[in-house]
Coordinates of C-alpha atoms and ligand atoms in Angstrom, one line a residue:
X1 CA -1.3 -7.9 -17.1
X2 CA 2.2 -7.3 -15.9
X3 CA 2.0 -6.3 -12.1
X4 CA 2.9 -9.3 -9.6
X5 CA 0.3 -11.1 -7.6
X6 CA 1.6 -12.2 -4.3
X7 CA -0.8 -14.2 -1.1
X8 CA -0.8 -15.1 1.9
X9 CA -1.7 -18.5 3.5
X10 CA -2.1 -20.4 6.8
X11 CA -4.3 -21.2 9.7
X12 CA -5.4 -18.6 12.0
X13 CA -2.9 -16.7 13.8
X14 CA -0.4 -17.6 11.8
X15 CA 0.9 -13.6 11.4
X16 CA 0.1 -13.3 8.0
X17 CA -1.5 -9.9 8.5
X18 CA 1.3 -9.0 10.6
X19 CA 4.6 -10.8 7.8
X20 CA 2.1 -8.7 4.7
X21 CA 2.2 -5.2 6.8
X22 CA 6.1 -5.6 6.8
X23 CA 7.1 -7.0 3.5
X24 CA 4.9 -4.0 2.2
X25 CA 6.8 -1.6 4.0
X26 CA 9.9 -3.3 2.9
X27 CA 8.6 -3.4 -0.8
X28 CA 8.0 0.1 -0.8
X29 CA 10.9 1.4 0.1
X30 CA 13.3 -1.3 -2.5
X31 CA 11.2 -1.4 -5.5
X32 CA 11.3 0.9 -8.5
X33 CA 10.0 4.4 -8.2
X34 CA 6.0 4.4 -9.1
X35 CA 4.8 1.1 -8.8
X36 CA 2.8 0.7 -5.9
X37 CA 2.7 -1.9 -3.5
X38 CA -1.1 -2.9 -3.3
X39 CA -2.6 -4.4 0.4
X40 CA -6.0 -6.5 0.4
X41 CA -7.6 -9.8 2.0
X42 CA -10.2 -12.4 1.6
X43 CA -12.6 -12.0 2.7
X44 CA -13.3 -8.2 2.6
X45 CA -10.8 -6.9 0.6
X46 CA -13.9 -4.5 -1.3
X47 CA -16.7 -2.1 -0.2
X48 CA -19.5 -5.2 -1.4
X49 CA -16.7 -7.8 0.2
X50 CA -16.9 -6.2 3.5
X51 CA -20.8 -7.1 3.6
X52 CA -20.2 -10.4 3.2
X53 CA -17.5 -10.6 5.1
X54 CA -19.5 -9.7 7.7
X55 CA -22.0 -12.2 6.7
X56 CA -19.4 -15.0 7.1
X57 CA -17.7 -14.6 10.5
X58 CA -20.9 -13.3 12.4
X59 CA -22.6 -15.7 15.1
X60 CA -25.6 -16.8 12.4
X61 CA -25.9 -20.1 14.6
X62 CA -24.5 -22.3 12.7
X63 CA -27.2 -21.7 10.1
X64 CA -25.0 -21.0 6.7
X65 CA -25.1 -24.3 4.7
X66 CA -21.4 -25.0 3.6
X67 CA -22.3 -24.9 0.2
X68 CA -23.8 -21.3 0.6
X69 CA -20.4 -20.5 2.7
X70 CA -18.5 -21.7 -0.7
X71 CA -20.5 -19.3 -2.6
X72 CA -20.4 -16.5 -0.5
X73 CA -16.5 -17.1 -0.3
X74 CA -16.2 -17.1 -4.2
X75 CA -18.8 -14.1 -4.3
X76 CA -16.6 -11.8 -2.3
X77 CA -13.5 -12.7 -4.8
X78 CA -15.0 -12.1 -7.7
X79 CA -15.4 -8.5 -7.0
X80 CA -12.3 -8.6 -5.3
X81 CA -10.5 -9.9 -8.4
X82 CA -12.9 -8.1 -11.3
X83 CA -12.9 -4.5 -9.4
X84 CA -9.3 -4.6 -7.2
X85 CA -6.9 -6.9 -8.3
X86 CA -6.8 -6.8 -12.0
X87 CA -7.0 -3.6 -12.2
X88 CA -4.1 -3.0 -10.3
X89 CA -1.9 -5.9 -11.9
X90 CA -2.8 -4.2 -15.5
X91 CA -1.2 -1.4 -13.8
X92 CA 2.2 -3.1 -13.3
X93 CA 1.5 -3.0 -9.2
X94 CA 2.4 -5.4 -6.6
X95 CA -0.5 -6.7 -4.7
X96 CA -0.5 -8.4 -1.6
X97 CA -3.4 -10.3 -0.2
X98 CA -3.9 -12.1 2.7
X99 CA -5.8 -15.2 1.7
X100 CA -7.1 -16.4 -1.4
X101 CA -8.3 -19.5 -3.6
X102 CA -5.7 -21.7 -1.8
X103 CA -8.2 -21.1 1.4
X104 CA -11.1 -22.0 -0.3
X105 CA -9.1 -25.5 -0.8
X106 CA -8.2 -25.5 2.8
X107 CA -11.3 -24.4 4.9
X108 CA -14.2 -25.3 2.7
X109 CA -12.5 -28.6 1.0
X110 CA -10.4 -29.9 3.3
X111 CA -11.7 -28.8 6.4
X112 CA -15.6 -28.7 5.6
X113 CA -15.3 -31.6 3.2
X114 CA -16.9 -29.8 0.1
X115 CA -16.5 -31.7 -3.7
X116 CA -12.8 -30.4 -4.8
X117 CA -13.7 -30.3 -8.4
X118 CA -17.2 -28.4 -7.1
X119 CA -14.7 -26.0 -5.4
X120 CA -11.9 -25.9 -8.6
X121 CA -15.0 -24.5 -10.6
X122 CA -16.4 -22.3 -8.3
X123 CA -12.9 -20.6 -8.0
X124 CA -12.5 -20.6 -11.8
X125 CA -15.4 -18.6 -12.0
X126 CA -14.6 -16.2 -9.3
X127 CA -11.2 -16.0 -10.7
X128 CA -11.3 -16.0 -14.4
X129 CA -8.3 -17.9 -14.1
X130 CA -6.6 -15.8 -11.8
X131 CA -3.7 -17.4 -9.6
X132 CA -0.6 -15.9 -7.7
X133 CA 2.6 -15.9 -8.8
X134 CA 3.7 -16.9 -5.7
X135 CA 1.9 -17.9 -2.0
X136 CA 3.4 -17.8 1.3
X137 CA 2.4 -20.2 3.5
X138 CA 3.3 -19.3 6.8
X139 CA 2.7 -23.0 8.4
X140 CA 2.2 -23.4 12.5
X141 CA 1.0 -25.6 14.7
X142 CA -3.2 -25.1 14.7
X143 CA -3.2 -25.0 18.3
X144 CA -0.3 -22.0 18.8
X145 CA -2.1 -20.0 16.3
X146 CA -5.7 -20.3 17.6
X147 CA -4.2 -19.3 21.2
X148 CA -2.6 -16.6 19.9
X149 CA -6.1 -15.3 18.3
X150 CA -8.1 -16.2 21.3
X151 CA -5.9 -13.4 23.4
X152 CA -7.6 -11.2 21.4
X153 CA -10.9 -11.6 22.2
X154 CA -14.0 -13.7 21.1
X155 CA -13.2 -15.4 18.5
X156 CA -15.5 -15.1 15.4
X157 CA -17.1 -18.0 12.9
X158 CA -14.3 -20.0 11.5
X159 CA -12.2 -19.5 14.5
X160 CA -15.2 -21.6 17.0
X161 CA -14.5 -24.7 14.3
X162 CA -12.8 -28.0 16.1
X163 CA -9.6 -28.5 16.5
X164 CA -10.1 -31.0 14.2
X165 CA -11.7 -29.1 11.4
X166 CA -8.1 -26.9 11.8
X167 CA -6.1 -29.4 11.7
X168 CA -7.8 -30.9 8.2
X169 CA -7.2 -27.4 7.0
X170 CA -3.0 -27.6 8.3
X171 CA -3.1 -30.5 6.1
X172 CA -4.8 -29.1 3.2
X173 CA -1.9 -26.7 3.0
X174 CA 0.3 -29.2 3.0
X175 CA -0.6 -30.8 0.3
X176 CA -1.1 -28.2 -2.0
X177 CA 2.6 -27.6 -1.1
X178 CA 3.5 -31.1 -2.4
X179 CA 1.4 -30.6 -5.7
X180 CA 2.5 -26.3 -6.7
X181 CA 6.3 -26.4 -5.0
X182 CA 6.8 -23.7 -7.7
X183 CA 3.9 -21.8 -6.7
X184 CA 3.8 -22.2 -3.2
X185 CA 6.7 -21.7 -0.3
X186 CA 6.6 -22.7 3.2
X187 CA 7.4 -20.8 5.8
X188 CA 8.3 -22.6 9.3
X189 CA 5.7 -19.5 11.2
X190 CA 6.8 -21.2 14.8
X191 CA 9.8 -18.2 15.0
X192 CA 9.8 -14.8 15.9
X193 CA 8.5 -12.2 13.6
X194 CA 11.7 -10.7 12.7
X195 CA 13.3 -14.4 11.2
X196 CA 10.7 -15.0 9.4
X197 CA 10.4 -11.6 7.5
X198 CA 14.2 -12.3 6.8
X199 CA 13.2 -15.4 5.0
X200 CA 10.4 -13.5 2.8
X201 CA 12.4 -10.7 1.8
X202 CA 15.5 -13.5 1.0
X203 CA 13.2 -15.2 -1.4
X204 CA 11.7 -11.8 -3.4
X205 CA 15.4 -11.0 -3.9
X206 CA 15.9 -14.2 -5.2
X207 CA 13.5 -13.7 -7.5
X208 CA 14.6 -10.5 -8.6
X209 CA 11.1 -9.0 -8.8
X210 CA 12.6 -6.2 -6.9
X211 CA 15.9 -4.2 -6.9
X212 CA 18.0 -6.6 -6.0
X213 CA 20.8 -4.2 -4.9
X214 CA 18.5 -3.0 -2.2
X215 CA 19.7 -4.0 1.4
X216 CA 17.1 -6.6 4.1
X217 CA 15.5 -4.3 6.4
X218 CA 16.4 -4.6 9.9
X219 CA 13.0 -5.7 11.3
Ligands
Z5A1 N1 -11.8 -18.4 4.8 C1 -12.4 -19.5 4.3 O1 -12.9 -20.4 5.0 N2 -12.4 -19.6 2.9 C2 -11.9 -18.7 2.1 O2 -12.0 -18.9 0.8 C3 -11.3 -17.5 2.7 C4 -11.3 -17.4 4.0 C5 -10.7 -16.5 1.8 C6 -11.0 -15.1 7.7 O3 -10.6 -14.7 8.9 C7 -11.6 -16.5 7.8 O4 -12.2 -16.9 6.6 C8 -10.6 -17.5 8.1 C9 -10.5 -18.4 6.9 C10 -11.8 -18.2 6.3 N3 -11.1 -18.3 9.2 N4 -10.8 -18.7 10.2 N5 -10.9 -19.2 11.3 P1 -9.8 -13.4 9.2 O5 -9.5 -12.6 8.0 O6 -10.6 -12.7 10.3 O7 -8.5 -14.0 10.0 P2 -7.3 -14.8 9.5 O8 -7.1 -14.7 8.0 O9 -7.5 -16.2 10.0 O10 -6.1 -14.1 10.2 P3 -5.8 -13.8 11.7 O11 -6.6 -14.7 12.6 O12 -6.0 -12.3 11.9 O13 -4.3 -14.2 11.8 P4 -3.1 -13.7 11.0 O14 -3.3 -12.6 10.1 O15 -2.5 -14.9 10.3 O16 -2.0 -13.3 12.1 P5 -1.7 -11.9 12.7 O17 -2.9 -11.1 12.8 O18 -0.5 -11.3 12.1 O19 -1.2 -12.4 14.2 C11 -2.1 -12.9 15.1 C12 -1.6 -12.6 16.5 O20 -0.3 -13.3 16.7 C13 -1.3 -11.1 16.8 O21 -1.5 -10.9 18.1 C14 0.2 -11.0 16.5 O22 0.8 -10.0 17.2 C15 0.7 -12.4 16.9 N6 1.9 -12.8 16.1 C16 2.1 -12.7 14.8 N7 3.2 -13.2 14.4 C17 3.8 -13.8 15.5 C18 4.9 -14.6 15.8 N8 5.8 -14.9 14.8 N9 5.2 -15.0 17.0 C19 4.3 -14.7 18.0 N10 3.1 -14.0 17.9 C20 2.9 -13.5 16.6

């Protein structure tokens, strides 16, 4: 496996969807000829994923158990990881996902209070051992993000959680921070698009994953 493996983190409304759209973009244009820049999220990032994805975020009443949430979580990656991202990191590919077992930690540990070490072996089986060579965490304030998500309309699941439960996620983040600083960078998400693509693209080329003679895009 050779390909690099590269997610996205943060509470909602954070803009990962919108800092993965561009550093693909970006990616495609300054990275060697032929190996493709791969774009996929948790959950749903498979035809079976989307089912459950569905599942997840719908208005069930409240009635999914957290520990059935957990599974349905680490259900969807498995065949994310097993049918999507392997396969494409044997192929020497980039991928890009938005979310992945670092949420699991977040939302369903920290913020739902699951066991961690329940939660370290569910994601080793859903994973095989599977973890990114590097994570984004684009970090903002719980309350900025959820407004800007609420201006788009009724807000699913996850997003109805307490403040609270948000916050405990914010702070799951952070200290997964503290324990991978190799793995995992953060990203002050409380500036406008544009900086904080400039800061993404400054730490690829540092990296050298990519050309590094290529200029920043203008954003
Ligand atoms: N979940 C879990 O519990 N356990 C798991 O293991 C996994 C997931 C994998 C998936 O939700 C839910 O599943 C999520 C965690 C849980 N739950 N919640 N709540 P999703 O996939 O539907 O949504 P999301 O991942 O939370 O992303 P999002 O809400 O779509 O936000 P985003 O992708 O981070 O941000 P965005 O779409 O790029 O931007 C949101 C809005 O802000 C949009 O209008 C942008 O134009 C705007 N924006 C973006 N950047 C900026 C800046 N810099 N300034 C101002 N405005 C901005």
């Amino acid at each position: 496996m050779s390909g690099k493996f590269i997610v996205f983190e943060g509470v909602e409304g954070s803009g990962k969807t919108t800092q993965i759209g561009q550093t693909a973009d970006w990616l495609r244009i300054n990275t060697d000829r032929g190996r493709k820049i791969v774009v996929t999220r948790e959950p749903g990032g498979t035809k079976l994923g989307q089912q459950i994805r569905q599942i997840l975020l719908d208005d069930l009443d409240n009635c999914v158990s957290y520990r059935t949430e957990l599974l349905l979580y680490a259900a969807d990656r498995a065949q994310h990881v097993e049918s999507l991202i392997r396969p494409h990191l044997d192929r020497d590919d980039i991928v890009l996902c938005d979310r992945f077992t670092d949420s699991t930690i977040a939302y369903q540990g920290y913020g739902r209070g699951c066991d961690r070490d329940e939660i370290d072996r569910v994601n080793q089986l859903a994973t095989g051992g599977l973890q990114s060579d590097l994570t984004f965490w684009l970090d903002l304030d719980v309350t900025i993000g959820l407004e800007r998500v609420l201006l788009r309309g009724k807000p699913d699941r996850m997003e109805r959680a307490t403040i609270d439960f948000h916050q405990r996620v914010r702070q799951g983040y952070q200290e997964l921070a503290n324990i991978y600083p190799d793995r995992m960078i953060r990203i002050d998400a409380d500036r406008s698009p544009a900086d904080i693509q400039l800061e993404i693209q400054s730490t690829l080329r540092q990296l050298k994953w990519i050309d590094t003679q290529a200029p920043i895009a203008e954003t």
